[in-house]
Amino acid sequence: LTTAKLEIVRHLADSNGAAAVLLQETHCTNNNILKMPGFHLAGSIHSKQHGVATFVRTELTWSATSQSPPGSNIEWLVTKIQETSVINVYKPPPSELFATSLPPITAPAIYAGDFNCQHTDWGYNYTTSNGVALSEWASNTDALLLYDPKEPPSFFSARWNTSTNPDLAFAVCRSNDPKPERRVLDRFP
């Protein structure tokens, strides 16, 4: 993560009316670079290899509520933004996902991030054990996968010239809540 990349992220957040920005793989060892005008840093987990950060628009009411224990193989931060809990998730590719890997949060909640789990339900040609575990977790917690096959893939690898969907969002809604939508923007410049 660099200051220049954060400026692009801030511009994208402003132009799309984002209430929060969830970043994974920040590779930050402290909060020095984690600054975005118009947003508060709600929480971060520092790591040279991984790292996550959650930013919330300054005019919104929020509170940091919990985070993954130190040394966890899956990183997550829970931030309550007004009435909705937002869970920022990063699962490194070699880590195994289990039913207990993600914190149980009551509705309304959004789980979003880089899950690195492959499943045909979200556009892969194959399903891995992590994909099965994530799909089962979603089913067991009544989490709705926010995926539209008409949307472009969320990640493009220039190295492999492939497009995939490791970046996912799930909503846990109350019975009277409208179904949230997820939109994939253009490739990051």
Short mmCIF file of C-alpha atoms in Angstrom, two decimals:
data_model
loop_
_atom_site.label_atom_id
_atom_site.label_comp_id
_atom_site.label_asym_id
_atom_site.label_seq_id
_atom_site.Cartn_x
_atom_site.Cartn_y
_atom_site.Cartn_z
CA LEU A 1 0.00 0.00 0.00
CA THR A 2 1.31 3.42 -0.92
CA THR A 3 0.09 6.99 -0.45
CA ALA A 4 -0.59 7.18 -4.20
CA LYS A 5 -2.75 4.02 -4.09
CA LEU A 6 -4.65 5.36 -1.08
CA GLU A 7 -5.36 8.57 -3.00
CA ILE A 8 -6.84 6.53 -5.86
CA VAL A 9 -8.91 4.51 -3.38
CA ARG A 10 -10.16 7.73 -1.75
CA HIS A 11 -11.13 9.15 -5.14
CA LEU A 12 -13.01 5.93 -6.01
CA ALA A 13 -14.74 5.95 -2.61
CA ASP A 14 -15.79 9.59 -3.01
CA SER A 15 -17.00 9.23 -6.60
CA ASN A 16 -19.05 6.13 -5.70
CA GLY A 17 -20.44 7.39 -2.38
CA ALA A 18 -18.80 4.67 -0.30
CA ALA A 19 -19.58 4.70 3.42
CA ALA A 20 -16.60 2.47 4.19
CA VAL A 21 -13.42 1.20 2.55
CA LEU A 22 -12.17 -2.29 3.36
CA LEU A 23 -8.59 -3.02 2.36
CA GLN A 24 -6.79 -6.37 2.46
CA GLU A 25 -3.11 -7.17 1.95
CA THR A 26 -2.03 -3.71 3.09
CA HIS A 27 1.46 -4.97 4.03
CA CYS A 28 1.65 -2.19 6.65
CA THR A 29 3.54 -2.62 9.89
CA ASN A 30 2.06 0.54 11.48
CA ASN A 31 -0.64 3.16 10.90
CA ASN A 32 1.67 5.84 9.47
CA ILE A 33 0.47 5.45 5.86
CA LEU A 34 -3.12 4.54 6.74
CA LYS A 35 -4.64 7.98 6.25
CA MET A 36 -7.44 9.05 3.89
CA PRO A 37 -8.99 12.54 3.94
CA GLY A 38 -12.70 12.33 4.68
CA PHE A 39 -12.36 8.94 6.40
CA HIS A 40 -11.45 7.71 9.88
CA LEU A 41 -9.23 4.65 10.22
CA ALA A 42 -11.64 2.43 12.17
CA GLY A 43 -9.17 -0.41 12.62
CA SER A 44 -6.18 -2.20 11.20
CA ILE A 45 -4.17 -5.36 11.62
CA HIS A 46 -0.50 -4.88 10.86
CA SER A 47 1.49 -7.44 8.91
CA LYS A 48 4.38 -7.39 6.44
CA GLN A 49 2.84 -10.37 4.62
CA HIS A 50 -0.90 -9.60 4.94
CA GLY A 51 -2.76 -6.90 6.88
CA VAL A 52 -6.22 -5.37 6.74
CA ALA A 53 -7.58 -1.86 7.29
CA THR A 54 -11.11 -0.48 7.58
CA PHE A 55 -11.91 3.18 6.90
CA VAL A 56 -15.27 4.82 7.66
CA ARG A 57 -16.53 8.13 6.27
CA THR A 58 -16.03 10.85 8.91
CA GLU A 59 -19.69 11.93 9.11
CA LEU A 60 -20.90 8.44 10.04
CA THR A 61 -21.23 7.04 13.55
CA TRP A 62 -19.09 3.95 14.05
CA SER A 63 -17.32 1.82 16.65
CA ALA A 64 -14.64 -0.85 16.36
CA THR A 65 -16.06 -3.92 18.06
CA SER A 66 -13.66 -6.85 17.63
CA GLN A 67 -10.87 -8.39 15.60
CA SER A 68 -9.24 -11.73 14.97
CA PRO A 69 -6.86 -12.88 17.71
CA PRO A 70 -3.15 -12.16 17.17
CA GLY A 71 -1.49 -14.82 15.04
CA SER A 72 -4.77 -16.02 13.47
CA ASN A 73 -4.40 -17.54 10.03
CA ILE A 74 -7.47 -15.54 8.88
CA GLU A 75 -7.57 -11.81 9.63
CA TRP A 76 -10.84 -9.97 10.29
CA LEU A 77 -12.02 -6.68 11.76
CA VAL A 78 -15.57 -5.94 12.90
CA THR A 79 -16.73 -2.32 12.74
CA LYS A 80 -20.26 -1.28 13.57
CA ILE A 81 -21.28 1.54 11.23
CA GLN A 82 -24.50 3.03 12.50
CA GLU A 83 -26.70 -0.11 12.77
CA THR A 84 -24.74 -2.41 10.46
CA SER A 85 -21.75 -4.53 11.43
CA VAL A 86 -19.13 -4.62 8.68
CA ILE A 87 -16.63 -7.48 8.80
CA ASN A 88 -13.44 -6.96 6.77
CA VAL A 89 -11.93 -10.38 5.97
CA TYR A 90 -8.63 -11.59 4.55
CA LYS A 91 -7.95 -15.32 4.12
CA PRO A 92 -4.47 -15.94 2.71
CA PRO A 93 -4.47 -18.58 -0.05
CA PRO A 94 -2.72 -21.33 1.95
CA SER A 95 -4.97 -20.93 5.04
CA GLU A 96 -7.82 -23.34 5.67
CA LEU A 97 -11.27 -21.92 6.31
CA PHE A 98 -13.40 -23.52 9.01
CA ALA A 99 -16.93 -22.86 10.27
CA THR A 100 -15.41 -21.07 13.28
CA SER A 101 -12.96 -18.95 11.24
CA LEU A 102 -15.38 -16.04 10.90
CA PRO A 103 -17.03 -14.29 13.84
CA PRO A 104 -20.78 -14.85 14.30
CA ILE A 105 -22.50 -11.46 13.96
CA THR A 106 -26.23 -10.77 14.15
CA ALA A 107 -28.11 -8.95 11.40
CA PRO A 108 -27.68 -6.53 9.83
CA ALA A 109 -24.12 -7.40 8.83
CA ILE A 110 -21.89 -7.40 5.77
CA TYR A 111 -18.91 -9.77 5.49
CA ALA A 112 -16.61 -8.59 2.70
CA GLY A 113 -13.03 -9.07 1.66
CA ASP A 114 -10.51 -11.29 -0.03
CA PHE A 115 -11.62 -14.83 0.81
CA ASN A 116 -9.39 -16.73 -1.66
CA CYS A 117 -11.98 -19.52 -1.80
CA GLN A 118 -12.96 -21.07 -5.11
CA HIS A 119 -16.50 -22.25 -5.80
CA THR A 120 -18.71 -22.56 -8.87
CA ASP A 121 -21.36 -20.50 -7.02
CA TRP A 122 -19.22 -17.39 -7.55
CA GLY A 123 -17.85 -17.98 -11.02
CA TYR A 124 -15.02 -20.48 -10.74
CA ASN A 125 -14.82 -23.55 -12.96
CA TYR A 126 -14.07 -25.71 -9.91
CA THR A 127 -14.75 -25.89 -6.17
CA THR A 128 -12.11 -26.33 -3.46
CA SER A 129 -12.53 -27.48 0.15
CA ASN A 130 -12.26 -23.82 1.24
CA GLY A 131 -15.03 -22.92 -1.21
CA VAL A 132 -17.22 -25.68 0.22
CA ALA A 133 -16.49 -24.47 3.77
CA LEU A 134 -17.36 -20.86 2.89
CA SER A 135 -20.55 -21.91 1.11
CA GLU A 136 -21.57 -24.07 4.09
CA TRP A 137 -20.75 -21.22 6.51
CA ALA A 138 -22.98 -18.89 4.46
CA SER A 139 -25.80 -21.43 4.45
CA ASN A 140 -25.52 -22.11 8.20
CA THR A 141 -25.52 -18.41 9.11
CA ASP A 142 -28.17 -17.33 6.57
CA ALA A 143 -25.57 -15.14 4.87
CA LEU A 144 -26.61 -14.14 1.38
CA LEU A 145 -23.86 -14.22 -1.24
CA LEU A 146 -23.85 -10.88 -3.09
CA TYR A 147 -22.74 -12.12 -6.47
CA ASP A 148 -24.06 -11.43 -9.94
CA PRO A 149 -22.51 -13.48 -12.77
CA LYS A 150 -23.18 -10.52 -15.10
CA GLU A 151 -20.71 -8.40 -13.11
CA PRO A 152 -17.04 -8.54 -14.13
CA PRO A 153 -14.65 -10.65 -12.01
CA SER A 154 -13.25 -8.84 -8.97
CA PHE A 155 -9.56 -9.61 -9.64
CA PHE A 156 -7.37 -9.63 -12.72
CA SER A 157 -3.90 -11.20 -12.54
CA ALA A 158 -1.57 -9.59 -15.05
CA ARG A 159 1.00 -12.25 -14.16
CA TRP A 160 -1.29 -15.13 -15.17
CA ASN A 161 -3.63 -13.15 -17.46
CA THR A 162 -6.64 -14.57 -15.60
CA SER A 163 -9.75 -13.10 -14.01
CA THR A 164 -11.21 -14.58 -10.82
CA ASN A 165 -13.52 -13.74 -7.89
CA PRO A 166 -11.55 -14.01 -4.63
CA ASP A 167 -13.19 -10.78 -3.40
CA LEU A 168 -16.65 -11.58 -2.07
CA ALA A 169 -19.42 -10.04 -0.03
CA PHE A 170 -22.12 -11.70 2.06
CA ALA A 171 -25.06 -10.01 3.80
CA VAL A 172 -26.84 -11.18 6.93
CA CYS A 173 -30.19 -9.39 6.76
CA ARG A 174 -33.21 -8.97 8.97
CA SER A 175 -36.42 -10.31 7.45
CA ASN A 176 -37.68 -6.85 6.45
CA ASP A 177 -34.33 -5.54 5.09
CA PRO A 178 -34.01 -4.95 1.35
CA LYS A 179 -31.51 -7.20 -0.41
CA PRO A 180 -28.17 -5.35 -0.68
CA GLU A 181 -26.27 -5.29 -3.94
CA ARG A 182 -22.59 -5.56 -4.78
CA ARG A 183 -21.04 -3.78 -7.73
CA VAL A 184 -17.59 -4.50 -9.18
CA LEU A 185 -15.89 -1.34 -10.43
CA ASP A 186 -13.33 -1.09 -13.21
CA ARG A 187 -9.84 -2.50 -12.70
CA PHE A 188 -7.70 -0.61 -10.24
CA PRO A 189 -5.47 1.77 -12.26
#
